[in-house]
Amino acid sequence: MLYGVSAALRRYLWLDRERMGIEGVSYGGQLTDWLITQTRMFRAAIPTAGISNLISYNYMTYYNQYEQMEFGPASATRTT
């Protein structure tokens, strides 16, 4: 993703690298969260519907039921 942004900045000289923003939804929201903590490339960010806290996600979402059906119960609760 960053390679693509860097390539666009090199190719299109009219892009203003001092005023770039990023926006993402779902996994794109998670990627946006990560990018704004790991780079200084973007001046504005709108992360939407991304998981930023795995603990609260586990307790606040209904998706964990689907994950259990898909992947099975957590390994800590399995009996061997």
PDB file of C-alpha atoms in Angstrom:
ATOM      1  CA  MET A   1       0.000   0.000   0.000  1.00  0.00           C
ATOM      2  CA  LEU A   2       2.731   2.468   0.917  1.00  0.00           C
ATOM      3  CA  TYR A   3       4.686   1.493  -2.179  1.00  0.00           C
ATOM      4  CA  GLY A   4       1.678   2.434  -4.307  1.00  0.00           C
ATOM      5  CA  VAL A   5       1.351   5.807  -2.574  1.00  0.00           C
ATOM      6  CA  SER A   6       5.068   6.490  -2.990  1.00  0.00           C
ATOM      7  CA  ALA A   7       4.903   5.505  -6.666  1.00  0.00           C
ATOM      8  CA  ALA A   8       1.926   7.821  -7.243  1.00  0.00           C
ATOM      9  CA  LEU A   9       3.776  10.710  -5.562  1.00  0.00           C
ATOM     10  CA  ARG A  10       6.776  10.150  -7.842  1.00  0.00           C
ATOM     11  CA  ARG A  11       4.659   9.845 -10.983  1.00  0.00           C
ATOM     12  CA  TYR A  12       2.114  12.607 -10.400  1.00  0.00           C
ATOM     13  CA  LEU A  13       4.076  15.657  -9.331  1.00  0.00           C
ATOM     14  CA  TRP A  14       0.902  17.707  -8.866  1.00  0.00           C
ATOM     15  CA  LEU A  15      -0.055  15.607  -5.802  1.00  0.00           C
ATOM     16  CA  ASP A  16       0.445  17.549  -2.570  1.00  0.00           C
ATOM     17  CA  ARG A  17       2.353  15.243  -0.242  1.00  0.00           C
ATOM     18  CA  GLU A  18       1.836  17.714   2.635  1.00  0.00           C
ATOM     19  CA  ARG A  19      -1.967  17.378   2.526  1.00  0.00           C
ATOM     20  CA  MET A  20      -2.626  13.680   2.035  1.00  0.00           C
ATOM     21  CA  GLY A  21      -5.371  11.847   3.854  1.00  0.00           C
ATOM     22  CA  ILE A  22      -6.400   8.245   4.234  1.00  0.00           C
ATOM     23  CA  GLU A  23      -9.771   6.607   4.791  1.00  0.00           C
ATOM     24  CA  GLY A  24     -10.752   2.995   5.198  1.00  0.00           C
ATOM     25  CA  VAL A  25     -13.709   0.875   6.258  1.00  0.00           C
ATOM     26  CA  SER A  26     -13.620  -2.536   7.968  1.00  0.00           C
ATOM     27  CA  TYR A  27     -10.183  -4.016   7.271  1.00  0.00           C
ATOM     28  CA  GLY A  28      -9.327  -0.708   5.612  1.00  0.00           C
ATOM     29  CA  GLY A  29     -10.188   0.935   8.936  1.00  0.00           C
ATOM     30  CA  GLN A  30      -7.747  -1.369  10.700  1.00  0.00           C
ATOM     31  CA  LEU A  31      -5.100  -0.580   8.095  1.00  0.00           C
ATOM     32  CA  THR A  32      -5.779   3.137   8.550  1.00  0.00           C
ATOM     33  CA  ASP A  33      -5.374   2.761  12.326  1.00  0.00           C
ATOM     34  CA  TRP A  34      -2.050   1.006  11.799  1.00  0.00           C
ATOM     35  CA  LEU A  35      -0.754   3.446   9.185  1.00  0.00           C
ATOM     36  CA  ILE A  36      -1.384   6.556  11.276  1.00  0.00           C
ATOM     37  CA  THR A  37       0.521   5.027  14.183  1.00  0.00           C
ATOM     38  CA  GLN A  38       3.444   3.723  12.108  1.00  0.00           C
ATOM     39  CA  THR A  39       4.007   6.473   9.519  1.00  0.00           C
ATOM     40  CA  ARG A  40       3.846  10.245   9.280  1.00  0.00           C
ATOM     41  CA  MET A  41       2.775  10.185   5.639  1.00  0.00           C
ATOM     42  CA  PHE A  42      -0.855  11.233   6.155  1.00  0.00           C
ATOM     43  CA  ARG A  43      -2.110  14.499   7.662  1.00  0.00           C
ATOM     44  CA  ALA A  44      -5.717  13.363   8.096  1.00  0.00           C
ATOM     45  CA  ALA A  45      -7.305   9.969   8.664  1.00  0.00           C
ATOM     46  CA  ILE A  46     -10.817   8.550   8.861  1.00  0.00           C
ATOM     47  CA  PRO A  47     -10.750   4.967  10.153  1.00  0.00           C
ATOM     48  CA  THR A  48     -14.285   3.536  10.038  1.00  0.00           C
ATOM     49  CA  ALA A  49     -15.518   0.205  11.423  1.00  0.00           C
ATOM     50  CA  GLY A  50     -12.031  -1.136  12.002  1.00  0.00           C
ATOM     51  CA  ILE A  51     -11.045  -3.200  15.013  1.00  0.00           C
ATOM     52  CA  SER A  52      -8.748  -1.050  17.122  1.00  0.00           C
ATOM     53  CA  ASN A  53      -9.107  -2.966  20.405  1.00  0.00           C
ATOM     54  CA  LEU A  54      -9.344  -6.761  20.199  1.00  0.00           C
ATOM     55  CA  ILE A  55     -10.532  -7.119  23.803  1.00  0.00           C
ATOM     56  CA  SER A  56     -13.536  -4.831  23.454  1.00  0.00           C
ATOM     57  CA  TYR A  57     -14.214  -6.306  20.013  1.00  0.00           C
ATOM     58  CA  ASN A  58     -14.504  -9.751  21.558  1.00  0.00           C
ATOM     59  CA  TYR A  59     -17.059  -8.603  24.141  1.00  0.00           C
ATOM     60  CA  MET A  60     -19.023  -6.068  22.102  1.00  0.00           C
ATOM     61  CA  THR A  61     -19.557  -7.797  18.763  1.00  0.00           C
ATOM     62  CA  TYR A  62     -21.854 -10.568  17.709  1.00  0.00           C
ATOM     63  CA  TYR A  63     -19.293 -11.789  15.165  1.00  0.00           C
ATOM     64  CA  ASN A  64     -17.469 -13.826  17.789  1.00  0.00           C
ATOM     65  CA  GLN A  65     -20.290 -16.377  17.578  1.00  0.00           C
ATOM     66  CA  TYR A  66     -19.636 -16.767  13.866  1.00  0.00           C
ATOM     67  CA  GLU A  67     -15.901 -17.010  14.457  1.00  0.00           C
ATOM     68  CA  GLN A  68     -16.455 -19.842  16.920  1.00  0.00           C
ATOM     69  CA  MET A  69     -18.586 -21.665  14.361  1.00  0.00           C
ATOM     70  CA  GLU A  70     -15.950 -21.128  11.673  1.00  0.00           C
ATOM     71  CA  PHE A  71     -12.762 -21.755  13.642  1.00  0.00           C
ATOM     72  CA  GLY A  72     -14.014 -23.724  16.659  1.00  0.00           C
ATOM     73  CA  PRO A  73     -13.661 -22.805  20.310  1.00  0.00           C
ATOM     74  CA  ALA A  74     -10.475 -21.157  21.522  1.00  0.00           C
ATOM     75  CA  SER A  75      -7.625 -23.582  22.018  1.00  0.00           C
ATOM     76  CA  ALA A  76      -7.501 -22.776  25.738  1.00  0.00           C
ATOM     77  CA  THR A  77     -10.993 -24.214  26.205  1.00  0.00           C
ATOM     78  CA  ARG A  78     -10.404 -27.393  24.206  1.00  0.00           C
ATOM     79  CA  THR A  79     -10.004 -30.660  26.014  1.00  0.00           C
ATOM     80  CA  THR A  80      -7.596 -33.241  24.687  1.00  0.00           C
TER      81      THR A  80
END
